[in-house]
mmCIF file of C-alpha atoms in Angstrom:
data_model
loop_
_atom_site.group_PDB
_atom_site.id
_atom_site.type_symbol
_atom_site.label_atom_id
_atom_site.label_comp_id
_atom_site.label_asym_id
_atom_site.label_seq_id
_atom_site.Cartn_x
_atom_site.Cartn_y
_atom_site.Cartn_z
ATOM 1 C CA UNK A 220 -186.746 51.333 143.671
ATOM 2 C CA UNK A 221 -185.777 47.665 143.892
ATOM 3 C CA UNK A 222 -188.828 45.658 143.762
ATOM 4 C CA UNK A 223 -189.490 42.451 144.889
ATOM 5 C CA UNK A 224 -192.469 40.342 144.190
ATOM 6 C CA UNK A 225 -193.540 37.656 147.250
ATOM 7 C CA UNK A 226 -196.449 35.353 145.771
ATOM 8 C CA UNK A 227 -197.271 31.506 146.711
ATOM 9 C CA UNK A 228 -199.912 29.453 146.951
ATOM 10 C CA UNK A 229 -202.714 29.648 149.552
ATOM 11 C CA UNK A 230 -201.492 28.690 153.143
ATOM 12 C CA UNK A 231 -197.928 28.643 152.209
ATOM 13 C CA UNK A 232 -196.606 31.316 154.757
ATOM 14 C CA UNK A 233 -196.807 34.934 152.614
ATOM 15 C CA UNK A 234 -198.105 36.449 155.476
ATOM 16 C CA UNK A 235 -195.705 35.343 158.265
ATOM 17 C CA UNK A 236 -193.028 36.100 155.625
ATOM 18 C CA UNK A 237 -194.396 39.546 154.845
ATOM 19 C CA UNK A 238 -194.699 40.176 158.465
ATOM 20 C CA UNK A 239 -191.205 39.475 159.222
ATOM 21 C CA UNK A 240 -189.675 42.242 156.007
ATOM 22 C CA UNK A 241 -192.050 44.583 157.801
ATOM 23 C CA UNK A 242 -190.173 44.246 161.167
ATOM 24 C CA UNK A 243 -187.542 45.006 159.241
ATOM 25 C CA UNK A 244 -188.270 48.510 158.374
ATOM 26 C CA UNK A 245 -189.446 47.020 154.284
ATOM 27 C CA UNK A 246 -192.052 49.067 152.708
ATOM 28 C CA UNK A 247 -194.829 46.329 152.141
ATOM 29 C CA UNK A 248 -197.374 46.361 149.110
ATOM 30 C CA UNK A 249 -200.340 44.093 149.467
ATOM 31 C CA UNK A 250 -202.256 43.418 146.430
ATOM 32 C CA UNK A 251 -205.068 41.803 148.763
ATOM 33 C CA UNK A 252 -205.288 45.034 151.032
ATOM 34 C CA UNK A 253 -205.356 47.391 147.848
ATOM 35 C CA UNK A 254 -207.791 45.028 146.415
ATOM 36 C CA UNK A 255 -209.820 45.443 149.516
ATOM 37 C CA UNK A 256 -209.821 49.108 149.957
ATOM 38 C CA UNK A 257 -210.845 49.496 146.199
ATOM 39 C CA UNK A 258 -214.025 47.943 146.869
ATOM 40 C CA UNK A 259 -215.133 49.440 150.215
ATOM 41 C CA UNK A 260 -218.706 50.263 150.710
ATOM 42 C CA UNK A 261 -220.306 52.954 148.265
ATOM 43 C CA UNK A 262 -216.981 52.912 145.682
ATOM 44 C CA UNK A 263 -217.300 52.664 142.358
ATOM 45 C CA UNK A 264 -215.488 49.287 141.902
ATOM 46 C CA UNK A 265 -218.040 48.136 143.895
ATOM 47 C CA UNK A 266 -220.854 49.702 142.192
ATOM 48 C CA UNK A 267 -219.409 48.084 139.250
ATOM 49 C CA UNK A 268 -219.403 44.622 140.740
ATOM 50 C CA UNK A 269 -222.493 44.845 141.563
ATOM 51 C CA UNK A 270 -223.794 46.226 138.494
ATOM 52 C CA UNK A 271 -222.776 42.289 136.996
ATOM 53 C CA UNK A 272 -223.221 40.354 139.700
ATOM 54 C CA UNK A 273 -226.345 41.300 141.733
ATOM 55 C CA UNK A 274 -227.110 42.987 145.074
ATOM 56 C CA UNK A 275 -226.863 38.625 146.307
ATOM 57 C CA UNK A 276 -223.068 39.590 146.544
ATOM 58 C CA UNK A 277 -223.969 42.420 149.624
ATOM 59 C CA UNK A 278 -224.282 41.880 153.311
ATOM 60 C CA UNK A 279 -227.157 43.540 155.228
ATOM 61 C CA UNK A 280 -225.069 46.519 155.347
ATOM 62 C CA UNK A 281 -223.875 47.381 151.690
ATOM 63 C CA UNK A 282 -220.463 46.254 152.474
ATOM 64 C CA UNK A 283 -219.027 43.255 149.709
ATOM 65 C CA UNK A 284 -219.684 39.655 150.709
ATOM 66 C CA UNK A 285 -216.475 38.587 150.448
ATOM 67 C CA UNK A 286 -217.407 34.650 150.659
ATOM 68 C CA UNK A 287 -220.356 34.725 148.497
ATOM 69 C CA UNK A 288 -218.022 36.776 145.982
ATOM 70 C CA UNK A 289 -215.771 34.172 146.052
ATOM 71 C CA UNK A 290 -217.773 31.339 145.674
ATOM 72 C CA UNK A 291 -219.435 32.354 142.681
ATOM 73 C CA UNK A 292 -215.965 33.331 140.812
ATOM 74 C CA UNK A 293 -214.157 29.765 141.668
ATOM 75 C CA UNK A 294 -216.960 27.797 139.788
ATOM 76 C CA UNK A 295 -217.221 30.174 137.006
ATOM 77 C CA UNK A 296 -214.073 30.472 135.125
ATOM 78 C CA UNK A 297 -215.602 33.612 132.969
ATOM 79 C CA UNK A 298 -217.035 35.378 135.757
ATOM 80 C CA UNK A 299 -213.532 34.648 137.511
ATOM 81 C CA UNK A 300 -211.883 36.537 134.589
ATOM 82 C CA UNK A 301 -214.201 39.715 134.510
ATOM 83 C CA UNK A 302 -214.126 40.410 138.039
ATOM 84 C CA UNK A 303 -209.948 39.879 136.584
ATOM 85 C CA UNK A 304 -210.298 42.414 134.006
ATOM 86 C CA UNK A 305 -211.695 44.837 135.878
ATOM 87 C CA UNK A 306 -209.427 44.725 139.336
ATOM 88 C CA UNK A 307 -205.884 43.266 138.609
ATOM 89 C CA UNK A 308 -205.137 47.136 136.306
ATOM 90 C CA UNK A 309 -206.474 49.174 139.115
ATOM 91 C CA UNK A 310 -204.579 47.373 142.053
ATOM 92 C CA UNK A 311 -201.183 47.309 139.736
ATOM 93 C CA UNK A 312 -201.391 51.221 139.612
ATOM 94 C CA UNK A 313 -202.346 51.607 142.958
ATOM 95 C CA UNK A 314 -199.671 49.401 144.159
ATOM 96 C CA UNK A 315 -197.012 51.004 141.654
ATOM 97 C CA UNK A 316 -197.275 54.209 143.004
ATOM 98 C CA UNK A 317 -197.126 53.841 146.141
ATOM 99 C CA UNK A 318 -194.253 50.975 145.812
ATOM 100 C CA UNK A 319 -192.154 53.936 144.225
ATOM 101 C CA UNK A 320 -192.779 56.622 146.866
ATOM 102 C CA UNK A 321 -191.466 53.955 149.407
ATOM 103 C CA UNK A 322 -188.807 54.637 151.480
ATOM 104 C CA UNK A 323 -187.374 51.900 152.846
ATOM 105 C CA UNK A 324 -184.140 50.098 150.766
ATOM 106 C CA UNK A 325 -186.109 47.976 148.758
ATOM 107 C CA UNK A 326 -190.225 47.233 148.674
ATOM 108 C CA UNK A 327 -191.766 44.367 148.490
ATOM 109 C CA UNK A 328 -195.246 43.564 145.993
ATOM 110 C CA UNK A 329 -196.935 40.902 147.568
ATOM 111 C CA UNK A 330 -199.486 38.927 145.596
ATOM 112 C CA UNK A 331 -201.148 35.673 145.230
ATOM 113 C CA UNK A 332 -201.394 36.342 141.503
ATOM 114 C CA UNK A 333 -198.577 37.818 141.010
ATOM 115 C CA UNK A 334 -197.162 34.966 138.577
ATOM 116 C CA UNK A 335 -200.670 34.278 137.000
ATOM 117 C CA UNK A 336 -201.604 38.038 136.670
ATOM 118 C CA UNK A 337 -198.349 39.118 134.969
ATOM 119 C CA UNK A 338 -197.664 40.758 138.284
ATOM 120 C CA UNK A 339 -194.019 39.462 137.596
ATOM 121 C CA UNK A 340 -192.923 41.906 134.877
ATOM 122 C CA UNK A 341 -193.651 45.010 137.648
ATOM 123 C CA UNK A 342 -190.896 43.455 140.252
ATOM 124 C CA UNK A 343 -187.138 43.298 140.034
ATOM 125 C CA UNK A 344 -186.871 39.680 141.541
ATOM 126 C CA UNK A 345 -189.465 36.816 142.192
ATOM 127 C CA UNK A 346 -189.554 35.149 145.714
ATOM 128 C CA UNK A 347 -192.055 31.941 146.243
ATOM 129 C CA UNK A 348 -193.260 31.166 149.757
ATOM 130 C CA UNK A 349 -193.282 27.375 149.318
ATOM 131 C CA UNK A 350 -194.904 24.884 150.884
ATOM 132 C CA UNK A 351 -196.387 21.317 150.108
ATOM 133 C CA UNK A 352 -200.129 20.964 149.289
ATOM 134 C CA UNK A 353 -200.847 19.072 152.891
ATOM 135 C CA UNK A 354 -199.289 21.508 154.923
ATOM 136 C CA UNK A 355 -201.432 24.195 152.709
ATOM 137 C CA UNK A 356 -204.706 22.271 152.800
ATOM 138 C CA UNK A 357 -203.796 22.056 157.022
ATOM 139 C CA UNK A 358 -203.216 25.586 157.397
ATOM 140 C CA UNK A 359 -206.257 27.035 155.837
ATOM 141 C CA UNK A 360 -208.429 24.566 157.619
ATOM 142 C CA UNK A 361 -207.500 25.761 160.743
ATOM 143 C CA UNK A 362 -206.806 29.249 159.463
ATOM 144 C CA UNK A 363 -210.281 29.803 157.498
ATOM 145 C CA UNK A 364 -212.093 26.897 159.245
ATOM 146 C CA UNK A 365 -212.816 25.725 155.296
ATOM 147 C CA UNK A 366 -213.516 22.220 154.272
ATOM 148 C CA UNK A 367 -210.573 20.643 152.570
ATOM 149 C CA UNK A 368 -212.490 20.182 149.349
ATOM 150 C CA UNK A 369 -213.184 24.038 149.126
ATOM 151 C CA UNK A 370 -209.175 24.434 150.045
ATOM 152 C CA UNK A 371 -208.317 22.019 146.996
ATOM 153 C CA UNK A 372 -210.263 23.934 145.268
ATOM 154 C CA UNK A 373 -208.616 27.180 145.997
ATOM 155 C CA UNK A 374 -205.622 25.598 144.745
ATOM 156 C CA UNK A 375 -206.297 23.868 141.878
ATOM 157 C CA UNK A 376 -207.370 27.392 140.500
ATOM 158 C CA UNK A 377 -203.948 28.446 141.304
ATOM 159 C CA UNK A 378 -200.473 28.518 139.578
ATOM 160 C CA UNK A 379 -199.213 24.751 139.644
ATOM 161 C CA UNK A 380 -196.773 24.450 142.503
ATOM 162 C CA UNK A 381 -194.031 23.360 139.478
ATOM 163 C CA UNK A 382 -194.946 26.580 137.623
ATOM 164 C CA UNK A 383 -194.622 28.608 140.245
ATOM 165 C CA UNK A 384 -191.260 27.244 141.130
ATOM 166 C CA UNK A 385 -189.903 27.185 137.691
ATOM 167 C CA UNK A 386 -191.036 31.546 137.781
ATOM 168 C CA UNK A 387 -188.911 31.901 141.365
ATOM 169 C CA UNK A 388 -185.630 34.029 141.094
ATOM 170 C CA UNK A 389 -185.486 32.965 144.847
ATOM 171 C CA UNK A 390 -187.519 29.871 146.709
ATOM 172 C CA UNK A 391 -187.877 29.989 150.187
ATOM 173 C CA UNK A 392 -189.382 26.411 151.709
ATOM 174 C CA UNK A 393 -191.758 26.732 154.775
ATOM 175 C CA UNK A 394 -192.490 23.268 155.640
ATOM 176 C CA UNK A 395 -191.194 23.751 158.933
ATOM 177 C CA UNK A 396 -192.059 25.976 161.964
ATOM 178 C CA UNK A 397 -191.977 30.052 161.697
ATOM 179 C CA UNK A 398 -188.389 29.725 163.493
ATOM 180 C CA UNK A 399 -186.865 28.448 160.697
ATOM 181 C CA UNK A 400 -188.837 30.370 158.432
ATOM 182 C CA UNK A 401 -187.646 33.748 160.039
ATOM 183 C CA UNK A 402 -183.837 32.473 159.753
ATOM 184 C CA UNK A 403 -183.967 31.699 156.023
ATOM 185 C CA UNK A 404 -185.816 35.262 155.110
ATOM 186 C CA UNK A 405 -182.851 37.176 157.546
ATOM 187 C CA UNK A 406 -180.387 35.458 154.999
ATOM 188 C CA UNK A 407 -182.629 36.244 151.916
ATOM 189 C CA UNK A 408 -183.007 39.784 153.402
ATOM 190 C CA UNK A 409 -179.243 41.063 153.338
ATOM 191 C CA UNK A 410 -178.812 39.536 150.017
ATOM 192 C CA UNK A 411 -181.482 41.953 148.767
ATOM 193 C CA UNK A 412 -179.357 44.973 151.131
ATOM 194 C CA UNK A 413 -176.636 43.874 149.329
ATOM 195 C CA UNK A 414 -178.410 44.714 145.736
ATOM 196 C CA UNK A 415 -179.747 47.925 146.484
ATOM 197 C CA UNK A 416 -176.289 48.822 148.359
ATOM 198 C CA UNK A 417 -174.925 52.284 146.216
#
């Protein structure tokens, strides 16, 4: 199976480019969504985060706090890594095996991580969502209704943008509206046909 990995940073457009592959017939592997599922209500993942971090990280109802989760693990670099440690292996697996049953022409991995994580050595190719830190700071706002500090935060944890570039078998920049986005990933999609063509 041809793999390819779609990462960026936060509010650069993954999910309006992994929407438009999956119009497209293109088997779509979400780290988020498998990260999600392995921590539903009563798992064991769970059970283990809350084992280190305290019952404070539960709403009324069991479930996982996602905010409060989040806030503790982007000012604490070590808990950041041990909730890490214990996640990233289990969603890689989860999202390998399901990423090779797929049956669509080629799959596509998509992760925020996936250049920090290693994620990168699991894909055939490496396609960035880009987008400038303004635009990215804008969209979450309005997205997430965060402050811009917390956004700024979110990214400065992240990959630097020049990293992340210098990682990118293919760059696709989404600056401008999802019209032009669409047209650029229709091109990038039948160059990826063409690899996977017997």
């Amino acid at each position: 199976m041809f793999i390819v990995g779609l990462t960026g940073g936060i509010g650069s457009g993954k999910s309006a480019a992994t929407d438009f592959f999956k119009r497209q017939g293109i088997h779509i592997e979400d780290a988020d969504q498998v990260s999600r599922a392995l921590v539903e209500k009563d798992s064991p993942v769970l059970c283990q985060i809350v084992e280190h971090f305290g019952s404070s990280i539960l709403n009324i109802d069991s479930s996982l706090n996602r905010r409060k989760l989040r806030e503790i693990i982007f000012q604490d670099k070590q808990e950041r890594q041990w909730l890490e440690q214990l996640l990233h292996p289990l969603i890689n697996q989860k999202m390998l095996d399901n990423l090779h049953s797929a049956s669509s022409p080629y799959a596509i991995m998509v992760s925020p991580l996936l250049l920090e994580t290693g994620q990168q050595k699991l894909v055939d190719r490496v396609l960035v969502i880009d987008a400038d830190e303004s635009a990215q700071i804008e969209r979450v706002c309005e997205r997430d209704h965060h402050d811009p500090n917390q956004v700024k935060a979110i990214i400065a944890t992240q990959l630097p943008r020049n990293k992340r570039l210098a990682m990118a078998d293919d760059i696709i920049d989404n600056s401008g509206n999802l019209e032009q986005l669409y047209t650029k990933l229709a091109s990038l999609h039948q160059t990826y046909l063409s690899k996977v063509k017997p």
